């Protein structure tokens, strides 16, 4: 058990809809990272938050946004969903400074 | 450009034999290198990391990795493979002066009984 909790485990929705994915980091970790894993794109870094502030951005679409709350949990919001957004979305957390990132078990998003 | 390459999509090995999963990298500055393993329907699990020090790094479940600066490689090794080692393995490098990780495309390890 990595200590990182993601909910829900599975999400099925339709094109054009909006969903929110939730992540609770390991106790004490201030950094939260979001990744997308798909068969064609592999594992792609989306965004990082550190103690409530956005720290780094990767290949995140404008339709996607994230935030980290004062209790350090994070949410990834995906809107105007398209078929190509179907993927596994992972959250990871770390203490930063080169420490390893620890991953949750992901949310599998299926767009019908 | 900073990148990580895993040249083999799949590695097959018999149980009890040594295994190697290859990784090469290209980064600015001193590399921070990581190996992760992913089992079906699970997140990535951290195996080991190299930041500085000994070129041979020991990690979880009997895995180790050898850092080779001249060849810019960080190959994952295990002296004796187990069937339960069958999984997807990812090499990753931390981008210089950030916490961002770039992952390789993954190598599927299949250990046959």
Tab-separated table of C-alpha atoms in Angstrom:
chain	number	residue	atom	x	y	z
A	1	UNK	CA	0.000	0.000	0.000
A	2	UNK	CA	1.545	3.288	-1.179
A	3	UNK	CA	-0.523	5.454	1.165
A	4	UNK	CA	-1.917	7.454	-1.770
A	5	UNK	CA	-5.690	7.133	-2.154
A	6	UNK	CA	-7.565	7.832	-5.344
A	7	UNK	CA	-11.312	7.880	-5.864
A	8	UNK	CA	-13.252	6.724	-7.706
A	9	UNK	CA	-11.529	3.601	-9.078
A	10	UNK	CA	-13.672	3.571	-12.184
A	11	UNK	CA	-15.659	6.274	-13.929
A	12	UNK	CA	-17.847	5.836	-16.980
A	13	UNK	CA	-19.349	8.883	-18.596
A	14	UNK	CA	-20.285	10.371	-21.959
A	15	UNK	CA	-18.646	12.824	-24.307
A	16	UNK	CA	-19.097	16.459	-23.363
A	17	UNK	CA	-19.439	15.721	-19.666
A	18	UNK	CA	-17.312	16.907	-16.757
A	19	UNK	CA	-15.762	14.738	-14.030
A	20	UNK	CA	-13.688	15.253	-10.910
A	21	UNK	CA	-11.006	12.852	-9.758
A	22	UNK	CA	-9.817	12.969	-6.177
A	23	UNK	CA	-6.478	12.190	-4.560
A	24	UNK	CA	-5.337	12.033	-0.953
A	25	UNK	CA	-1.532	12.067	-0.662
A	26	UNK	CA	0.611	10.122	1.766
A	27	UNK	CA	0.731	11.622	5.212
A	28	UNK	CA	3.354	14.370	5.309
A	29	UNK	CA	3.822	14.686	1.547
A	30	UNK	CA	3.352	18.245	0.316
A	31	UNK	CA	3.678	17.552	-3.407
A	32	UNK	CA	0.941	16.008	-5.522
A	33	UNK	CA	1.398	15.015	-9.152
A	34	UNK	CA	-1.149	13.974	-11.759
A	35	UNK	CA	-0.356	11.632	-14.653
A	36	UNK	CA	-2.314	10.218	-17.557
A	37	UNK	CA	-1.563	6.711	-18.806
A	38	UNK	CA	-2.883	5.586	-22.166
A	39	UNK	CA	-1.838	2.920	-24.638
A	40	UNK	CA	-0.822	5.352	-27.352
A	41	UNK	CA	0.770	8.112	-25.235
A	42	UNK	CA	2.287	6.125	-22.399
A	43	UNK	CA	2.667	7.776	-19.008
A	44	UNK	CA	2.402	11.556	-19.314
A	45	UNK	CA	2.970	14.104	-16.566
A	46	UNK	CA	0.073	16.540	-16.324
A	47	UNK	CA	0.611	18.877	-13.388
A	48	UNK	CA	2.240	19.231	-9.961
A	49	UNK	CA	1.054	21.063	-6.860
A	50	UNK	CA	3.183	21.826	-3.847
A	51	UNK	CA	1.493	22.871	-0.618
A	52	UNK	CA	-1.468	24.355	-2.443
A	53	UNK	CA	0.424	26.127	-5.207
A	54	UNK	CA	0.886	25.016	-8.797
A	55	UNK	CA	4.561	24.060	-9.173
A	56	UNK	CA	4.922	22.588	-12.662
A	57	UNK	CA	2.835	21.922	-15.733
A	58	UNK	CA	3.222	19.229	-18.314
A	59	UNK	CA	1.061	18.110	-21.188
A	60	UNK	CA	-2.199	19.186	-19.616
A	61	UNK	CA	-5.047	20.226	-21.887
A	62	UNK	CA	-6.855	23.516	-21.311
A	63	UNK	CA	-10.033	21.491	-20.668
A	64	UNK	CA	-8.303	19.974	-17.639
A	65	UNK	CA	-7.575	21.759	-14.386
A	66	UNK	CA	-6.432	20.810	-10.926
A	67	UNK	CA	-6.186	22.215	-7.461
A	68	UNK	CA	-4.740	21.294	-4.085
A	69	UNK	CA	-6.683	22.139	-0.972
A	70	UNK	CA	-5.432	23.249	2.484
A	71	UNK	CA	-5.688	19.661	3.765
A	72	UNK	CA	-3.366	18.742	0.832
A	73	UNK	CA	-5.816	16.561	-1.029
A	74	UNK	CA	-6.048	17.311	-4.720
A	75	UNK	CA	-8.694	17.190	-7.412
A	76	UNK	CA	-8.291	16.893	-11.157
A	77	UNK	CA	-11.201	18.299	-13.145
A	78	UNK	CA	-11.749	17.132	-16.697
A	79	UNK	CA	-14.366	18.917	-18.784
A	80	UNK	CA	-15.865	18.721	-22.280
A	81	UNK	CA	-14.738	15.125	-22.328
A	82	UNK	CA	-13.764	13.484	-25.585
A	83	UNK	CA	-13.351	9.822	-26.482
A	84	UNK	CA	-9.583	10.295	-26.486
A	85	UNK	CA	-9.625	11.254	-22.809
A	86	UNK	CA	-10.300	7.633	-21.911
A	87	UNK	CA	-7.259	6.611	-19.884
A	88	UNK	CA	-5.918	5.745	-16.472
A	89	UNK	CA	-5.306	8.829	-14.358
A	90	UNK	CA	-2.749	8.484	-11.586
A	91	UNK	CA	-1.993	10.672	-8.658
A	92	UNK	CA	1.378	10.517	-6.923
A	93	UNK	CA	2.808	12.282	-3.908
A	94	UNK	CA	6.262	12.938	-2.539
A	95	UNK	CA	8.173	15.083	-0.109
A	96	UNK	CA	9.997	16.719	-3.051
A	97	UNK	CA	13.724	17.273	-3.393
A	98	UNK	CA	14.460	14.112	-5.336
A	99	UNK	CA	12.470	11.819	-3.082
A	100	UNK	CA	10.574	9.120	-4.967
A	101	UNK	CA	6.993	9.694	-5.971
A	102	UNK	CA	4.484	7.198	-4.597
A	103	UNK	CA	1.519	6.393	-6.776
A	104	UNK	CA	-2.106	5.643	-6.099
A	105	UNK	CA	-3.902	2.837	-7.908
A	106	UNK	CA	-5.455	5.238	-10.374
A	107	UNK	CA	-8.877	6.125	-11.721
A	108	UNK	CA	-9.885	4.391	-14.917
A	109	UNK	CA	-11.932	6.834	-16.989
A	110	UNK	CA	-14.015	5.486	-19.828
A	111	UNK	CA	-15.774	7.844	-22.192
A	112	UNK	CA	-18.668	6.359	-24.135
B	1	UNK	CA	16.022	17.353	-25.148
B	2	UNK	CA	15.747	15.359	-21.979
B	3	UNK	CA	14.485	11.844	-22.445
B	4	UNK	CA	14.440	8.265	-21.301
B	5	UNK	CA	14.550	5.251	-23.593
B	6	UNK	CA	13.624	1.668	-22.867
B	7	UNK	CA	14.653	-0.103	-26.053
B	8	UNK	CA	12.861	-3.390	-25.374
B	9	UNK	CA	9.076	-3.632	-25.356
B	10	UNK	CA	9.271	-7.094	-23.804
B	11	UNK	CA	11.878	-9.205	-22.056
B	12	UNK	CA	11.391	-12.932	-21.598
B	13	UNK	CA	13.397	-14.908	-19.078
B	14	UNK	CA	13.152	-18.305	-17.432
B	15	UNK	CA	12.571	-18.514	-13.705
B	16	UNK	CA	15.851	-18.708	-11.820
B	17	UNK	CA	17.832	-16.990	-14.567
B	18	UNK	CA	19.258	-13.479	-14.225
B	19	UNK	CA	17.280	-10.666	-15.785
B	20	UNK	CA	18.191	-7.269	-17.189
B	21	UNK	CA	15.797	-4.512	-18.248
B	22	UNK	CA	17.551	-1.749	-20.142
B	23	UNK	CA	17.248	2.015	-19.768
B	24	UNK	CA	19.217	4.887	-21.254
B	25	UNK	CA	18.730	8.556	-20.540
B	26	UNK	CA	19.557	12.035	-21.737
B	27	UNK	CA	19.355	14.859	-19.188
B	28	UNK	CA	20.900	18.153	-18.237
B	29	UNK	CA	22.920	18.171	-15.050
B	30	UNK	CA	23.356	15.229	-12.731
B	31	UNK	CA	20.631	12.660	-13.276
B	32	UNK	CA	18.175	11.474	-10.664
B	33	UNK	CA	17.048	8.068	-11.944
B	34	UNK	CA	14.237	5.804	-10.805
B	35	UNK	CA	12.753	2.390	-11.533
B	36	UNK	CA	9.104	1.600	-10.968
B	37	UNK	CA	7.062	-1.581	-11.452
B	38	UNK	CA	3.387	-1.761	-12.399
B	39	UNK	CA	1.225	-4.814	-11.828
B	40	UNK	CA	-2.151	-5.173	-13.599
B	41	UNK	CA	-4.769	-2.716	-12.382
B	42	UNK	CA	-2.351	-1.151	-9.920
B	43	UNK	CA	-0.352	2.038	-9.684
B	44	UNK	CA	3.376	2.246	-10.117
B	45	UNK	CA	5.444	0.948	-7.228
B	46	UNK	CA	8.832	2.483	-6.479
B	47	UNK	CA	11.714	-0.018	-6.727
B	48	UNK	CA	14.900	2.004	-6.421
B	49	UNK	CA	16.612	5.295	-7.198
B	50	UNK	CA	20.022	6.688	-8.018
B	51	UNK	CA	20.948	10.205	-6.983
B	52	UNK	CA	24.611	10.025	-6.157
B	53	UNK	CA	27.157	7.656	-4.684
B	54	UNK	CA	27.689	3.992	-5.537
B	55	UNK	CA	26.950	3.089	-9.115
B	56	UNK	CA	25.223	-0.118	-8.005
B	57	UNK	CA	21.947	0.649	-6.287
B	58	UNK	CA	19.992	-1.976	-4.379
B	59	UNK	CA	16.227	-1.787	-4.139
B	60	UNK	CA	13.094	-3.675	-3.239
B	61	UNK	CA	12.348	-7.361	-3.959
B	62	UNK	CA	15.994	-8.204	-4.740
B	63	UNK	CA	16.273	-5.775	-7.651
B	64	UNK	CA	19.336	-3.662	-8.278
B	65	UNK	CA	20.381	-1.186	-10.937
B	66	UNK	CA	23.721	-0.141	-12.319
B	67	UNK	CA	24.348	3.494	-13.147
B	68	UNK	CA	26.849	3.997	-15.979
B	69	UNK	CA	27.622	7.645	-16.626
B	70	UNK	CA	29.735	7.101	-19.740
B	71	UNK	CA	27.033	5.008	-21.390
B	72	UNK	CA	24.193	7.106	-19.893
B	73	UNK	CA	22.493	3.914	-18.828
B	74	UNK	CA	20.647	2.704	-15.755
B	75	UNK	CA	19.833	-0.964	-16.337
B	76	UNK	CA	17.657	-2.874	-13.885
B	77	UNK	CA	18.915	-6.290	-12.833
B	78	UNK	CA	18.036	-9.241	-10.674
B	79	UNK	CA	20.261	-12.297	-10.155
B	80	UNK	CA	17.426	-14.837	-10.125
B	81	UNK	CA	14.026	-14.088	-11.669
B	82	UNK	CA	10.724	-15.183	-10.141
B	83	UNK	CA	7.447	-15.778	-11.972
B	84	UNK	CA	5.950	-13.143	-9.672
B	85	UNK	CA	8.362	-10.566	-11.141
B	86	UNK	CA	6.293	-10.601	-14.337
B	87	UNK	CA	5.010	-7.044	-14.703
B	88	UNK	CA	5.546	-3.760	-16.539
B	89	UNK	CA	8.728	-1.901	-15.615
B	90	UNK	CA	9.295	1.820	-16.062
B	91	UNK	CA	12.504	3.782	-15.946
B	92	UNK	CA	12.209	7.494	-15.100
B	93	UNK	CA	14.474	10.509	-14.876
B	94	UNK	CA	13.904	13.676	-12.941
B	95	UNK	CA	14.174	16.838	-14.997
B	96	UNK	CA	16.988	19.070	-13.862
B	97	UNK	CA	16.069	21.420	-11.049
B	98	UNK	CA	12.435	20.259	-10.940
B	99	UNK	CA	10.410	17.429	-9.442
B	100	UNK	CA	9.009	16.425	-12.839
B	101	UNK	CA	9.631	12.861	-13.925
B	102	UNK	CA	9.914	11.712	-17.510
B	103	UNK	CA	9.057	8.049	-17.917
B	104	UNK	CA	10.214	5.589	-20.504
B	105	UNK	CA	7.688	3.670	-22.545
B	106	UNK	CA	7.896	0.656	-20.268
B	107	UNK	CA	9.208	-2.873	-20.682
B	108	UNK	CA	7.025	-5.876	-20.089
B	109	UNK	CA	8.917	-8.576	-18.226
B	110	UNK	CA	7.640	-12.116	-18.648
B	111	UNK	CA	9.192	-14.774	-16.430
B	112	UNK	CA	8.385	-18.326	-17.494
B	113	UNK	CA	8.291	-21.237	-15.033
